[in-house]
Tab-separated table of N, CA and C and ligand atoms in Angstrom:
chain	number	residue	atom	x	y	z
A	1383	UNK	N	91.466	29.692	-24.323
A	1383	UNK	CA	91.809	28.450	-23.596
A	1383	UNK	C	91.392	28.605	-22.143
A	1384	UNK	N	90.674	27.694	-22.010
A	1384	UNK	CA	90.305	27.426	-20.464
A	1384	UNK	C	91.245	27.133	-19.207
A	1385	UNK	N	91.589	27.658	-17.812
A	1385	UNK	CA	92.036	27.131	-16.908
A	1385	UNK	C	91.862	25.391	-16.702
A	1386	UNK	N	92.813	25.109	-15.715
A	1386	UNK	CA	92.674	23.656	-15.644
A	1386	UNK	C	91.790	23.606	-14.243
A	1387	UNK	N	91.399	22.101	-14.773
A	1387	UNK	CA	90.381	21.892	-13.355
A	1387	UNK	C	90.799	21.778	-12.470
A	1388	UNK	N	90.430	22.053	-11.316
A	1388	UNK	CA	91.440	21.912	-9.649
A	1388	UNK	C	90.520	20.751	-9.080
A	1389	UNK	N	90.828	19.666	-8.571
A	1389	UNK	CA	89.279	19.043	-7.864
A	1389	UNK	C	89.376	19.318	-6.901
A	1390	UNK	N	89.614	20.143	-5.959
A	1390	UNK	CA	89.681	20.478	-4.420
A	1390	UNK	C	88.135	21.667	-4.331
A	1391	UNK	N	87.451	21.949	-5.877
A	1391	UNK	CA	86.397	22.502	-5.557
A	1391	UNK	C	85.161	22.112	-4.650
A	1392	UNK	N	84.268	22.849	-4.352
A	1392	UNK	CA	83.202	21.934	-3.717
A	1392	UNK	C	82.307	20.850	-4.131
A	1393	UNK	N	82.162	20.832	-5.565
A	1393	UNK	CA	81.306	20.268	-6.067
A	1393	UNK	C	81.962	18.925	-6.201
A	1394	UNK	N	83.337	18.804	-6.662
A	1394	UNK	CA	84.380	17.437	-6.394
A	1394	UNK	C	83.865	16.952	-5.442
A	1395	UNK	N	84.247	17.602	-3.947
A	1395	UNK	CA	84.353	17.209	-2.872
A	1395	UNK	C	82.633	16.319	-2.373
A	1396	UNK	N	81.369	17.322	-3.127
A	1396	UNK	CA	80.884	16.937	-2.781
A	1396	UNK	C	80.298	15.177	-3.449
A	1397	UNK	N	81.013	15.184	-5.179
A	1397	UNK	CA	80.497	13.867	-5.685
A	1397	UNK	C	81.520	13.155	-5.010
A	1398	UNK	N	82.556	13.329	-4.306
A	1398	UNK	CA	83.453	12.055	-3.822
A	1398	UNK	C	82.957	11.912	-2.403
A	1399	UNK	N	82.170	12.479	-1.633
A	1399	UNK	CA	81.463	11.821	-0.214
A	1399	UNK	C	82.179	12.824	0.597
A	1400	UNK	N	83.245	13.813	0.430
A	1400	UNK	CA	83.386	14.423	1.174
A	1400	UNK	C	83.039	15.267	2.112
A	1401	UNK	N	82.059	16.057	1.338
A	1401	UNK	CA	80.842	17.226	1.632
A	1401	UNK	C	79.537	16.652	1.383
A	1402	UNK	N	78.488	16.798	2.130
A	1402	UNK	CA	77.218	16.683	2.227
A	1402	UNK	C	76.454	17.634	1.217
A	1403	UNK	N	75.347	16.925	0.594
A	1403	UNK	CA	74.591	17.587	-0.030
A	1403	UNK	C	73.067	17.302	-0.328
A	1404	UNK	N	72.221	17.850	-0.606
A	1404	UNK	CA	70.762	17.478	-0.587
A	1404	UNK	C	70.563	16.863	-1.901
A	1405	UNK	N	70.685	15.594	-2.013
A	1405	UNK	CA	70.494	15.190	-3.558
A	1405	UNK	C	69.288	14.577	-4.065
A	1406	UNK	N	69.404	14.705	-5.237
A	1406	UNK	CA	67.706	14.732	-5.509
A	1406	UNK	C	67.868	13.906	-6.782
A	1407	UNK	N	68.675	13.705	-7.732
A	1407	UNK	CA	69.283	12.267	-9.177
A	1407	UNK	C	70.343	12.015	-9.015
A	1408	UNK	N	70.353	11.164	-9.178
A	1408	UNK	CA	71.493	10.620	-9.742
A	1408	UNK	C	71.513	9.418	-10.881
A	1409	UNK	N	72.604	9.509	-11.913
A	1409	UNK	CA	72.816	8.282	-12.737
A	1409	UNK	C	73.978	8.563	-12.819
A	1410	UNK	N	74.620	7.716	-13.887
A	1410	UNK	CA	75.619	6.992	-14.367
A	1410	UNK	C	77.035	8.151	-14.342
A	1411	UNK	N	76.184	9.557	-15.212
A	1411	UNK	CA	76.833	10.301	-15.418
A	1411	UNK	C	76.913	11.507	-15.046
A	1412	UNK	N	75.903	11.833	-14.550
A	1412	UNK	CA	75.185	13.507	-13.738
A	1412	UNK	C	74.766	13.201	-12.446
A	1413	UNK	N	74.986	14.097	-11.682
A	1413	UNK	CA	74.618	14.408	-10.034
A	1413	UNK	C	73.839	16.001	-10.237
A	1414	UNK	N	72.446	15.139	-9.356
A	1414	UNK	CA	71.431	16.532	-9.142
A	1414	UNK	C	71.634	16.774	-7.946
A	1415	UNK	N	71.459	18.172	-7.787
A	1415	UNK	CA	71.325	18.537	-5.873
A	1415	UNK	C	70.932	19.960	-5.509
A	1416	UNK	N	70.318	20.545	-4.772
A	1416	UNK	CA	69.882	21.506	-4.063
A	1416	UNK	C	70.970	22.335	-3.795
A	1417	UNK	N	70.929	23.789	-4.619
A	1417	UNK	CA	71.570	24.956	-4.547
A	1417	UNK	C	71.531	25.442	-3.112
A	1418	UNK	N	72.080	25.454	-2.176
A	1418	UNK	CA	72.643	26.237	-0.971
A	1418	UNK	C	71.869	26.989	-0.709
A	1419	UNK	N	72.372	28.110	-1.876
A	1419	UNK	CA	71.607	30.041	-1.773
A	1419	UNK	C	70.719	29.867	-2.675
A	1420	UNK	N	69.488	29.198	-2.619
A	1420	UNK	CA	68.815	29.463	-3.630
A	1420	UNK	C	68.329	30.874	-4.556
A	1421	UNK	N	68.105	30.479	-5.598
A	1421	UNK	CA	67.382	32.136	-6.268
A	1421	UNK	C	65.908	31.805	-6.594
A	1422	UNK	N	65.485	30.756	-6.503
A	1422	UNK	CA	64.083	30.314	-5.780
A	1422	UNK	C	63.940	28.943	-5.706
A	1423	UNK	N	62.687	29.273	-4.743
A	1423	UNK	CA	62.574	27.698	-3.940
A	1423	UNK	C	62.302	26.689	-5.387
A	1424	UNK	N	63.516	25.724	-4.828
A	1424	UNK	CA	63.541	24.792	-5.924
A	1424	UNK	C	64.595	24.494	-6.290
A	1425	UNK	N	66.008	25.472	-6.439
A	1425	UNK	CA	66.394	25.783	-7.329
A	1425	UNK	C	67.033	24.639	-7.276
A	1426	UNK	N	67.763	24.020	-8.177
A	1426	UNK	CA	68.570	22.813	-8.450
A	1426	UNK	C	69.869	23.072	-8.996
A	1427	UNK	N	71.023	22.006	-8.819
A	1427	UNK	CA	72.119	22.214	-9.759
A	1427	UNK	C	72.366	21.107	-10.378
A	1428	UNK	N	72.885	20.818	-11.527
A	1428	UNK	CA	73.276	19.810	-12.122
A	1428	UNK	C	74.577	19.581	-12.415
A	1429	UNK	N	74.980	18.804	-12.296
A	1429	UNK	CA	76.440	18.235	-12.836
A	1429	UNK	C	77.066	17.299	-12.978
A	1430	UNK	N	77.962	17.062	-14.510
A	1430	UNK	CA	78.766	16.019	-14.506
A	1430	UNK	C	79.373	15.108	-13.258
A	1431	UNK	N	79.432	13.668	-13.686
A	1431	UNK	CA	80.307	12.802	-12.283
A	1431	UNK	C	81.688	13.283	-12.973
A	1432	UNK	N	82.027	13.459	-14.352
A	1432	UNK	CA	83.691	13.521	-14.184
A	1432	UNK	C	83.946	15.305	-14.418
A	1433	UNK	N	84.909	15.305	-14.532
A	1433	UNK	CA	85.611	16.822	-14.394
A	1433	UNK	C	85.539	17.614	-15.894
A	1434	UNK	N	85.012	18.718	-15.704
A	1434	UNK	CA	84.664	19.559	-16.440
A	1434	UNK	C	84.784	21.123	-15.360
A	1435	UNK	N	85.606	22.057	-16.255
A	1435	UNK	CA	85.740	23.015	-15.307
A	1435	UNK	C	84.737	23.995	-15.899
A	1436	UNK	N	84.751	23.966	-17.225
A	1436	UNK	CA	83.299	25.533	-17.760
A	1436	UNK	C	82.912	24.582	-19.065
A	1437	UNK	N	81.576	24.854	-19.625
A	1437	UNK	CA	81.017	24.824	-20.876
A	1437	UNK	C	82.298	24.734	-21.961
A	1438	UNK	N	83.305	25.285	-21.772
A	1438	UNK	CA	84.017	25.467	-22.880
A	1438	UNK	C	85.334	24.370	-23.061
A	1439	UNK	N	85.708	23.430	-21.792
A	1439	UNK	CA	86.396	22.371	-22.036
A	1439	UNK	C	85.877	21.071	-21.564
A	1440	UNK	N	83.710	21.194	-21.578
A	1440	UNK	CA	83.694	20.210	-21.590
A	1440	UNK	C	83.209	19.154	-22.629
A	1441	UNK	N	82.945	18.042	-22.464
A	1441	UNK	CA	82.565	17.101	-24.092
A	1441	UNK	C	81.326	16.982	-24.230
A	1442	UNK	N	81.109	17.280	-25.644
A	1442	UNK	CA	79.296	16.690	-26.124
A	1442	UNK	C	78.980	15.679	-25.043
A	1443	UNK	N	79.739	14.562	-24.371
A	1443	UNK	CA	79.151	13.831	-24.123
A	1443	UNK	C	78.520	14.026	-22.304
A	1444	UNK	N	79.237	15.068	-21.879
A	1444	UNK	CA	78.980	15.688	-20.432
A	1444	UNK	C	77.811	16.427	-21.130
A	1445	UNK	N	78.056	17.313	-21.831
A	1445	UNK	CA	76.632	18.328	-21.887
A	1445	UNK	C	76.059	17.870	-22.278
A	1446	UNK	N	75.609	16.851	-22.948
A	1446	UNK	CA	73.904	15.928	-23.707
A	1446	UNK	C	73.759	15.186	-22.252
A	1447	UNK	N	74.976	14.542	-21.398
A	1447	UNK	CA	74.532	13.501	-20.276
A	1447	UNK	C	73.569	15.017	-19.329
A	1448	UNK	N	74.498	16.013	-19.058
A	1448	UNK	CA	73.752	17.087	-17.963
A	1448	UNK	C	72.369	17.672	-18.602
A	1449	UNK	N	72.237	17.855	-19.754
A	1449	UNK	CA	71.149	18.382	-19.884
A	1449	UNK	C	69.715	17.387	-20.621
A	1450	UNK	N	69.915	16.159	-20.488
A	1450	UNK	CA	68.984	15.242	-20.392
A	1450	UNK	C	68.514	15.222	-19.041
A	1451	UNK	N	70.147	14.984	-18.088
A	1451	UNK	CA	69.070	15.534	-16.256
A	1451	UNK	C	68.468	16.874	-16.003
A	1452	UNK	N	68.814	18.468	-16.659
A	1452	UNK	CA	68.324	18.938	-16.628
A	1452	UNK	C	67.026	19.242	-16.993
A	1453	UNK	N	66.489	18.231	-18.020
A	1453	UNK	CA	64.976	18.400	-18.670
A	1453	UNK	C	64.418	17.251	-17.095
A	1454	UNK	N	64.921	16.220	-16.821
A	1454	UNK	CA	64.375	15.677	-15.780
A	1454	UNK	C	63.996	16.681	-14.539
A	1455	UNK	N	64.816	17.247	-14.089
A	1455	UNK	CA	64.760	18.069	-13.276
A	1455	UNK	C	63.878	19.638	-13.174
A	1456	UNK	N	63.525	19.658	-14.681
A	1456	UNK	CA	62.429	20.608	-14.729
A	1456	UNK	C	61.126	20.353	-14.997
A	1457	UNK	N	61.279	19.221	-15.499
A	1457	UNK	CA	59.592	18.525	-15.500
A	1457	UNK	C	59.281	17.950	-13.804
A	1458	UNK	N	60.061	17.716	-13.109
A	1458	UNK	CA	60.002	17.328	-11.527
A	1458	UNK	C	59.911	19.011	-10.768
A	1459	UNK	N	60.848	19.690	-11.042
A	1459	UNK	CA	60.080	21.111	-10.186
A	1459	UNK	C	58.885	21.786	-10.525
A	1460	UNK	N	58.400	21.249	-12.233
A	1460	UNK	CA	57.098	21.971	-12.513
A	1460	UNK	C	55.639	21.128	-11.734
A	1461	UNK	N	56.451	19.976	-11.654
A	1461	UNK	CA	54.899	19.232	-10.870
A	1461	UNK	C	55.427	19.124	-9.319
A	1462	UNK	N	56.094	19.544	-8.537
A	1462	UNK	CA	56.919	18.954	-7.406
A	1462	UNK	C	56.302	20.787	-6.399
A	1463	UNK	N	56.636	21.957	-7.377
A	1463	UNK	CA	55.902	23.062	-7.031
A	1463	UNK	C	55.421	24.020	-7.515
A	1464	UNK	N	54.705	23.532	-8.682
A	1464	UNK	CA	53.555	23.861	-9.532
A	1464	UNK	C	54.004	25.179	-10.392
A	1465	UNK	N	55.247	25.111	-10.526
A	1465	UNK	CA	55.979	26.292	-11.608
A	1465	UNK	C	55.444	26.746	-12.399
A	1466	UNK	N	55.305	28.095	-12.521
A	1466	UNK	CA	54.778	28.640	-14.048
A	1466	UNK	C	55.776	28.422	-14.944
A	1467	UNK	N	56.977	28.364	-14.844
A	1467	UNK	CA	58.025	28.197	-16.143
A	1467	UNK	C	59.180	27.847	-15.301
A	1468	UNK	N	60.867	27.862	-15.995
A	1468	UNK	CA	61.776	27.259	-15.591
A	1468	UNK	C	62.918	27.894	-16.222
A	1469	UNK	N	63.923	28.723	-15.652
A	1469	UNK	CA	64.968	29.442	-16.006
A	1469	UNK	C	66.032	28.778	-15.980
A	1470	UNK	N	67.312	28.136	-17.028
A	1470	UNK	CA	68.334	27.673	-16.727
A	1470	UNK	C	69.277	29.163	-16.800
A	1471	UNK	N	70.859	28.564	-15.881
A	1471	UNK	CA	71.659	29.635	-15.852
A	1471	UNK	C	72.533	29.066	-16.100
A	1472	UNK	N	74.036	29.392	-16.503
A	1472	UNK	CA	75.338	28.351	-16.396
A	1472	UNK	C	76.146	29.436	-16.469
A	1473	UNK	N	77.112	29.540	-15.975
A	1473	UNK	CA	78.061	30.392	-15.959
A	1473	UNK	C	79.239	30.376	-16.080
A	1474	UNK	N	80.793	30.727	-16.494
A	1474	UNK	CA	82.074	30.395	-16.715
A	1474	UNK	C	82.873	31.248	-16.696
A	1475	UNK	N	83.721	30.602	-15.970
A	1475	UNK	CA	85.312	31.595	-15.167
A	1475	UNK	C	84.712	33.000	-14.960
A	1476	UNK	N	85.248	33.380	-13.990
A	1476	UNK	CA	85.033	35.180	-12.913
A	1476	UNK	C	84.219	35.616	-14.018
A	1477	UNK	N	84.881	35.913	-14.813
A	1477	UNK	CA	84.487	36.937	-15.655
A	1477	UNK	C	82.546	36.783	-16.386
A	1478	UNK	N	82.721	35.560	-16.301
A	1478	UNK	CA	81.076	34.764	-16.625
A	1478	UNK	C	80.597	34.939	-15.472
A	1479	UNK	N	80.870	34.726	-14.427
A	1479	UNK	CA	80.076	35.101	-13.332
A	1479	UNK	C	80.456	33.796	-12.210
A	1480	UNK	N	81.120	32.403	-12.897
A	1480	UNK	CA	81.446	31.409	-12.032
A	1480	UNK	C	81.953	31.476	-10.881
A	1481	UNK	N	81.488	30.777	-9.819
A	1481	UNK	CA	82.117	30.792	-8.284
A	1481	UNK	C	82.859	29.655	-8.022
A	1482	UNK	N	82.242	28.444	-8.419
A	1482	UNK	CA	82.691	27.533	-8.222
A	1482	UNK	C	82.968	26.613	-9.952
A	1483	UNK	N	84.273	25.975	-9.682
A	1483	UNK	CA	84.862	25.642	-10.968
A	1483	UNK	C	84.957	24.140	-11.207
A	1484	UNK	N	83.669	23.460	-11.233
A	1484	UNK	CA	83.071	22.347	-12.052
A	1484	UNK	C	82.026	22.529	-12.506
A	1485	UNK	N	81.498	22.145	-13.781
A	1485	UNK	CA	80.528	22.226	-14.761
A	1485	UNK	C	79.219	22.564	-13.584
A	1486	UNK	N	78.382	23.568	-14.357
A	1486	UNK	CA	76.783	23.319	-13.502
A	1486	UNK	C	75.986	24.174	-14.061
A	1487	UNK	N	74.970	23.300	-13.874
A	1487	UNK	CA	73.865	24.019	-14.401
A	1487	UNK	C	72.400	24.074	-13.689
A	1488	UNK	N	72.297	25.704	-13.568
A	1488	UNK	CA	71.143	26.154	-12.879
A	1488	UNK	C	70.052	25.653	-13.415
A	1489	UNK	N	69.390	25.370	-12.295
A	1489	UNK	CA	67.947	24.679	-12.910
A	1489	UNK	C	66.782	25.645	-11.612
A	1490	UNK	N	65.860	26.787	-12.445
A	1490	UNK	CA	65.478	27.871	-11.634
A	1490	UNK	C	63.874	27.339	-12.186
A	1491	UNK	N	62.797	26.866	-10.394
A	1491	UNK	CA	61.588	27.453	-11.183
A	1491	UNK	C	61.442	28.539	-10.755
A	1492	UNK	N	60.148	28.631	-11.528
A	1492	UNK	CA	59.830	30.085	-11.650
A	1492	UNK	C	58.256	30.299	-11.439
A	1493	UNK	N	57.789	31.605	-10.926
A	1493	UNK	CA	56.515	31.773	-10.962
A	1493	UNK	C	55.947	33.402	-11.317
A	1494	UNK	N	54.747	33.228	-12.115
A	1494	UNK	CA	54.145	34.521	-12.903
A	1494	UNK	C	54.488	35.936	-11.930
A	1495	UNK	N	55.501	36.999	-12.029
A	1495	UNK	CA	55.399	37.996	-11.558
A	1495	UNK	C	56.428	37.849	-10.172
A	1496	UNK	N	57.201	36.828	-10.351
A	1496	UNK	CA	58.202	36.859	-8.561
A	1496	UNK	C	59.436	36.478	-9.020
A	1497	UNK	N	60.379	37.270	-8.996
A	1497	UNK	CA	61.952	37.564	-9.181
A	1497	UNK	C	62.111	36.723	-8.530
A	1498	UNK	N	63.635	36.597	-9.345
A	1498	UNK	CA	64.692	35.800	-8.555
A	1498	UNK	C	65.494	36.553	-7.498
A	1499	UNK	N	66.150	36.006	-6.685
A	1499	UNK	CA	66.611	36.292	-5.382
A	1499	UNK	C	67.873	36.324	-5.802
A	1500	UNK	N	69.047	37.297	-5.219
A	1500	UNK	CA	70.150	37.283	-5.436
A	1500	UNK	C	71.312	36.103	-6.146
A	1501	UNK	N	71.902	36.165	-6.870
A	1501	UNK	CA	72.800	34.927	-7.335
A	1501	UNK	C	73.788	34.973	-5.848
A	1502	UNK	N	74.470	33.431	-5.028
A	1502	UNK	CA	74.894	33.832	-4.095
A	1502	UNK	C	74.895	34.432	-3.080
A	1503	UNK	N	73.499	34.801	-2.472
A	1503	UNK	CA	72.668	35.336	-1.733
A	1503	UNK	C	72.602	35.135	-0.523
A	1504	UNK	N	71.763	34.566	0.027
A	1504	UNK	CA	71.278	34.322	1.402
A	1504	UNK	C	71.585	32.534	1.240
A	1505	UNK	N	72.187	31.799	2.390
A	1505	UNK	CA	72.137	30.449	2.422
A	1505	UNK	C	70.310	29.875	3.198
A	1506	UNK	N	70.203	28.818	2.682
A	1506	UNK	CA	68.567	28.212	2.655
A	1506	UNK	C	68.557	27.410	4.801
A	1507	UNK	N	67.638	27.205	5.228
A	1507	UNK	CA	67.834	25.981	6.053
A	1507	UNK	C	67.788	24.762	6.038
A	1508	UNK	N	68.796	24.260	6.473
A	1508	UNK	CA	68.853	22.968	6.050
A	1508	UNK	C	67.496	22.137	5.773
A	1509	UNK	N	66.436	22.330	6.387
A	1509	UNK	CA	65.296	21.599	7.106
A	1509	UNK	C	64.572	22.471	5.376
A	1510	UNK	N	64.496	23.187	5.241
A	1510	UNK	CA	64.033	23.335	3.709
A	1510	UNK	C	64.469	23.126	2.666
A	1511	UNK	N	65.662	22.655	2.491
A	1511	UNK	CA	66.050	22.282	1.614
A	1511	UNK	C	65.981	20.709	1.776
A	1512	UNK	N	66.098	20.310	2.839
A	1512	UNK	CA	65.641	18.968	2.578
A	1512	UNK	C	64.170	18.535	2.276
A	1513	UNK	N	63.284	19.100	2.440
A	1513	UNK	CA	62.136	18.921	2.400
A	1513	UNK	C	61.809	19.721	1.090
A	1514	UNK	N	62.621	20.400	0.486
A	1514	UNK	CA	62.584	20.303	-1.091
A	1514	UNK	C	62.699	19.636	-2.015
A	1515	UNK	N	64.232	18.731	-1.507
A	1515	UNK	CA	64.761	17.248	-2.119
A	1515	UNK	C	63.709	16.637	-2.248
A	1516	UNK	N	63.055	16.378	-1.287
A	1516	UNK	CA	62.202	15.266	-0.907
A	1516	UNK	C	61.002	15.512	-1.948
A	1517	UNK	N	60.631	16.638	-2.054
A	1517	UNK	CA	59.410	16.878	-3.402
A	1517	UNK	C	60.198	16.596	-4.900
A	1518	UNK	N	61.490	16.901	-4.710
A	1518	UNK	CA	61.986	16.690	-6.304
A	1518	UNK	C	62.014	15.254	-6.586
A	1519	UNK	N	62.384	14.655	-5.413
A	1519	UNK	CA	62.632	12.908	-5.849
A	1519	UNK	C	61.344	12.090	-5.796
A	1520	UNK	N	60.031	12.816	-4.767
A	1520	UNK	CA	59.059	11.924	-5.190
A	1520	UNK	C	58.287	11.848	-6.314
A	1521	UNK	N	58.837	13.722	-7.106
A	1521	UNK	CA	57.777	13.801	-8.575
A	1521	UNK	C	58.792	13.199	-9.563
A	1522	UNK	N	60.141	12.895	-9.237
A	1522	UNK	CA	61.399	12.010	-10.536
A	1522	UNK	C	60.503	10.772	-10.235
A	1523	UNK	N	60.135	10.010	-9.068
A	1523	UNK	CA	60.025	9.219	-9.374
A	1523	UNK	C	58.366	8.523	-9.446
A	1524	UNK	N	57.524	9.568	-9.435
A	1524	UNK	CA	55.934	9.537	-9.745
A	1524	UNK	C	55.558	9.245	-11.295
B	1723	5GP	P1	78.273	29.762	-9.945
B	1723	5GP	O1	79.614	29.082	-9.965
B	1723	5GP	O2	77.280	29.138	-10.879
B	1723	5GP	O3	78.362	31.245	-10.155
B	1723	5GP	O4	77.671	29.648	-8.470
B	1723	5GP	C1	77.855	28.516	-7.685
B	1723	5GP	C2	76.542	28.101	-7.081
B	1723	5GP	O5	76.827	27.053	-6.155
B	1723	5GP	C3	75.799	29.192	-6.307
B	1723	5GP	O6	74.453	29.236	-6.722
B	1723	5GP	C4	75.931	28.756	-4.847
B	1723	5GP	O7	74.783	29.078	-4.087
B	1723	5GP	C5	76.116	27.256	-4.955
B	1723	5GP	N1	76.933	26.690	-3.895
B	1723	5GP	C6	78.101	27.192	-3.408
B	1723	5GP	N2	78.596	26.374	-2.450
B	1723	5GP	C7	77.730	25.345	-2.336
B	1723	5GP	C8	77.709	24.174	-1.505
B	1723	5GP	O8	78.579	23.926	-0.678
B	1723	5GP	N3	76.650	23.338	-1.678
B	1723	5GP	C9	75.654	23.582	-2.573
B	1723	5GP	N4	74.673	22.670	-2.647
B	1723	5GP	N5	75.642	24.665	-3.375
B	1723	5GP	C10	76.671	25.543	-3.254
């Protein structure tokens, strides 16, 4: 059995306007946006608009809505910065590796022969990560 959801996390805070974020989709049911610490340039997160705390208490209908944006979101980083391939990650409670406790899902490109960068790592500059957004939303919407 899963913990209960708290919404005072960041990712709450950030779909209710509280916190700022670099966003790059949105619909009905999923919010895309630019990972902080990236583990490479690109990296994306995805997530439900309603509350889901891990993979394991949330509904078919959150994970088919998140990972329809996640195929969006990897066909947009493969033409947005010419990816050789595309690593998803997802993680749940401490012990999975989770930091933050609403649904998400890593969306990593990738290129022939260059590691990923620490999980939780180094934070990005703002000024690059916006100008990352900005390549993800003009190839969503090319
Ligand atoms: P996880 O819960 O999957 O282990 O890690 C949480 C992820 O959220 C990390 O990759 C971290 O860089 C990212 N993250 C943490 N705080 C923020 C934030 O305030 N804004 C954004 N955009 N990403 C964050």
């Amino acid at each position: 059995m899963s913990a209960i959801y708290d919404s005072s996390n960041i990712f709450a805070k950030i779909l209710r306007g509280e916190l700022p974020a670099h966003q790059v989709y949105e619909d009905a049911d999923t919010f895309a946006f630019m990972d902080i610490m990236p583990r490479s340039t690109g990296h994306a997160l995805v997530i439900p608009k309603t509350p889901a705390r891990t993979i394991v208490d949330a509904t078919p209908t959150q994970l088919s809505a998140c990972l329809a944006t996640v195929q969006k979101i990897a066909r947009a980083q493969m033409a947005a910065f010419g990816a050789d391939g595309i690593t998803l990650q997802q993680f749940n409670e401490p012990a999975g590796g989770q930091v933050v406790f609403h649904l998400h899902f890593h969306v990593l490109p990738r290129w022939d022969g260059v590691k990923l960068q620490p999980h939780t790592g180094q934070m990005e500059k703002p000024d690059v990560l916006a100008a990352n957004a900005e390549k993800l939303r003009a190839a969503l919407s090319a």
